[in-house]
Amino acid sequence: MGSKNKLKRFNENETFGNVIQPTREEMTTNFKWKGKWSSFFKNENPITLELGCGKGEYTIDLARKYPDRNFIGIDIKGARFWRGAKTALEEGLNNVAFLRTQIELVEYAFAAQEIDEIWITFPDPQIKYKRTKHRMTNPDFLASYKNILVEGGCVNLKTDSEFMHGYTLGLLQGRGEEILYAHHDVYKNTEAPEEVIGTQTFYEKQYLEKNKAITYIKFRLR
């Protein structure tokens, strides 16, 4: 994507009522929507996050299927989720928002027990050991998720990375977390949840065309 096109999308995001683009300072010093997302959506419906949402494909598709829930896609790359934000406006999906920020700031964005569910879709597996701190299911991230989730709230990890699947599964088992579902090739499991196999990202479709296995874990943090 050219720099001019990126700038155009950034500028257009500023005009979208469903996009929030705070500075890091604004995020870390009393972010205005923390604990007040029900006011943003103007309802008390449960909130689902998609972390590292990319183009927002999962956020948008789930919002279509579950109009009685609110969905927030989070990514630092606003030029990517521009597409999702624009689609939501075009389709009149009032249960969708996009927040441009780093995932490590998630506790600054949401109050304790403000979120009902989290989706992590095709994150960078950060395979090198020195990149462990950036893996989105490392212990520090899990602690942050636990703090913002309601009691009994779930986390979903969908990835094409066998490494990320194995790392996360082993970590969860070692910590004694509640694993609700885990499969290393979810499309070959007839009991796979509909929201997993019924929603696909652009890159996921490409992986499937190449017969690449898609893994999935759903878990609760004790």
XYZ file of C-alpha atoms in Angstrom:
222
model
C 0.000 0.000 0.000
C 1.440 3.376 -1.002
C 2.109 6.096 1.554
C -0.464 8.403 -0.068
C -3.131 5.707 0.178
C -2.249 5.079 3.837
C -2.473 8.778 4.616
C -5.841 8.964 2.869
C -7.146 6.101 4.993
C -5.783 7.596 8.207
C -7.512 10.869 7.391
C -10.756 9.116 6.521
C -10.619 7.178 9.795
C -10.709 10.534 11.586
C -14.156 11.164 10.109
C -15.574 7.769 11.095
C -17.751 7.733 14.201
C -16.841 4.095 14.867
C -13.068 4.675 14.976
C -11.120 5.846 18.037
C -7.470 6.814 17.560
C -5.999 8.084 20.849
C -2.367 8.990 21.314
C -0.357 6.796 23.660
C -0.483 9.558 26.262
C -4.275 9.768 25.953
C -4.496 5.992 26.360
C -2.358 5.882 29.487
C -3.733 8.955 31.265
C -7.416 8.421 31.926
C -8.674 7.161 28.554
C -12.190 8.549 28.150
C -13.980 5.295 27.261
C -12.419 3.020 29.887
C -15.306 1.640 31.923
C -17.758 3.570 29.754
C -18.048 1.522 26.585
C -21.743 0.978 27.224
C -22.101 4.740 26.776
C -20.175 4.601 23.514
C -22.483 1.889 22.134
C -25.524 3.349 23.926
C -26.508 -0.066 25.309
C -25.505 -2.605 27.941
C -24.898 -5.488 25.532
C -21.883 -7.800 26.048
C -18.630 -6.700 24.431
C -16.304 -8.902 22.374
C -12.773 -7.854 21.411
C -10.766 -8.908 18.382
C -7.110 -8.287 19.189
C -4.810 -7.648 16.249
C -7.885 -7.372 14.062
C -6.142 -6.536 10.772
C -8.834 -5.617 8.252
C -11.504 -6.326 10.832
C -13.028 -9.238 8.951
C -13.778 -11.272 12.071
C -15.129 -8.265 13.919
C -17.487 -7.407 11.057
C -18.728 -10.935 10.419
C -19.434 -11.638 14.085
C -21.231 -8.288 14.375
C -23.502 -9.282 11.495
C -24.308 -12.620 13.106
C -24.783 -11.339 16.655
C -26.543 -7.943 16.557
C -27.270 -8.192 20.288
C -23.542 -8.019 21.088
C -20.976 -5.237 20.657
C -17.633 -5.802 18.921
C -14.388 -3.856 19.091
C -11.472 -4.523 16.755
C -8.077 -3.418 18.058
C -4.973 -2.901 15.937
C -2.141 -0.386 15.760
C -2.394 -0.259 11.965
C -5.323 2.001 11.223
C -4.865 1.774 7.462
C -5.739 -1.917 7.749
C -8.890 -1.722 9.828
C -10.087 1.210 7.686
C -11.763 -1.382 5.496
C -13.672 -2.923 8.387
C -14.705 0.448 9.778
C -15.954 1.615 6.383
C -17.883 -1.626 5.822
C -19.554 -1.294 9.226
C -20.718 2.214 8.358
C -21.893 1.176 4.904
C -23.918 -1.688 6.365
C -25.253 0.286 9.327
C -23.602 -1.984 11.886
C -23.941 0.133 15.006
C -22.499 -2.620 17.212
C -18.960 -2.206 15.823
C -16.033 0.003 16.821
C -12.316 0.048 16.030
C -9.609 1.208 18.424
C -6.140 2.076 17.173
C -3.678 1.207 19.905
C -1.096 -1.366 21.010
C -2.418 -4.619 22.462
C -0.190 -4.216 25.523
C -2.272 -1.179 26.499
C -5.509 -3.143 26.673
C -5.882 -2.613 30.429
C -5.787 1.137 29.853
C -8.654 0.810 27.368
C -11.034 -1.322 29.443
C -12.064 -1.528 33.058
C -12.056 -4.709 35.133
C -14.716 -7.176 33.952
C -15.854 -4.909 31.107
C -15.262 -7.493 28.364
C -17.168 -10.734 27.825
C -15.034 -12.451 25.192
C -11.737 -12.075 23.350
C -10.735 -13.302 19.895
C -7.106 -13.518 18.797
C -7.088 -14.283 15.082
C -3.925 -15.274 13.238
C -1.397 -13.357 15.365
C 2.296 -13.225 14.551
C 3.607 -16.318 16.410
C 6.866 -14.548 17.322
C 8.763 -17.826 17.082
C 12.195 -16.606 18.209
C 12.762 -16.942 21.954
C 13.744 -13.286 22.327
C 10.326 -12.387 20.918
C 8.440 -14.329 23.606
C 7.320 -11.112 25.298
C 5.461 -10.168 22.114
C 3.468 -13.406 21.823
C -0.157 -12.534 22.392
C -0.747 -15.509 24.671
C 2.297 -15.123 26.904
C 1.688 -14.959 30.684
C 1.736 -11.158 30.816
C -0.895 -10.837 28.098
C -3.011 -13.550 29.728
C -2.928 -11.604 32.992
C -4.173 -8.501 31.202
C -6.970 -10.438 29.523
C -8.026 -11.925 32.849
C -8.288 -8.482 34.399
C -10.665 -7.084 31.780
C -12.794 -10.210 31.266
C -16.000 -10.870 33.183
C -15.994 -13.934 35.391
C -16.344 -16.910 33.076
C -15.328 -14.864 30.007
C -13.572 -16.775 27.233
C -10.524 -16.284 25.045
C -10.391 -17.721 21.515
C -7.145 -18.314 19.607
C -7.370 -19.159 15.917
C -4.096 -19.551 14.053
C -2.369 -21.329 11.191
C 0.802 -21.580 13.309
C 1.346 -25.020 14.836
C 4.024 -23.400 17.005
C 1.619 -20.810 18.422
C -1.040 -23.461 18.992
C 1.385 -25.778 20.783
C 2.987 -23.005 22.830
C -0.382 -21.710 24.011
C -1.852 -25.127 24.725
C 1.193 -26.173 26.729
C 1.185 -22.921 28.692
C -2.519 -23.218 29.518
C -2.181 -26.843 30.609
C 0.831 -26.016 32.767
C -1.069 -23.203 34.484
C -4.147 -25.326 35.046
C -6.402 -23.086 32.965
C -9.794 -24.321 31.770
C -9.486 -25.454 28.149
C -12.969 -25.646 26.639
C -11.954 -26.748 23.155
C -8.711 -27.429 21.320
C -8.047 -28.885 17.892
C -4.996 -28.812 15.628
C -7.079 -28.928 12.415
C -10.451 -27.410 13.243
C -11.978 -27.730 9.764
C -11.601 -31.497 9.973
C -13.545 -31.659 13.231
C -17.286 -32.118 12.776
C -17.908 -30.709 16.266
C -16.132 -27.403 15.614
C -18.073 -24.310 16.770
C -19.937 -22.490 13.997
C -18.368 -19.113 14.763
C -14.962 -20.697 14.120
C -15.553 -22.399 10.788
C -18.326 -20.081 9.659
C -16.140 -16.958 9.703
C -12.970 -16.743 7.653
C -10.432 -13.998 7.047
C -8.948 -13.264 3.618
C -5.663 -14.962 4.476
C -7.406 -17.863 6.153
C -9.179 -18.665 2.882
C -5.824 -18.674 1.139
C -4.399 -21.049 3.762
C -7.338 -23.408 3.299
C -6.910 -23.398 -0.478
C -3.371 -24.625 0.151
C -4.676 -27.315 2.553
C -2.956 -25.651 5.500
C -4.372 -26.717 8.857
C -6.114 -24.071 10.963
C -5.845 -24.571 14.720
C -8.203 -23.311 17.406
C -8.292 -23.107 21.200
C -11.055 -21.747 23.433
C -10.247 -21.287 27.110
C -11.118 -19.584 30.363
C -8.578 -18.025 32.699
C -9.007 -19.162 36.298
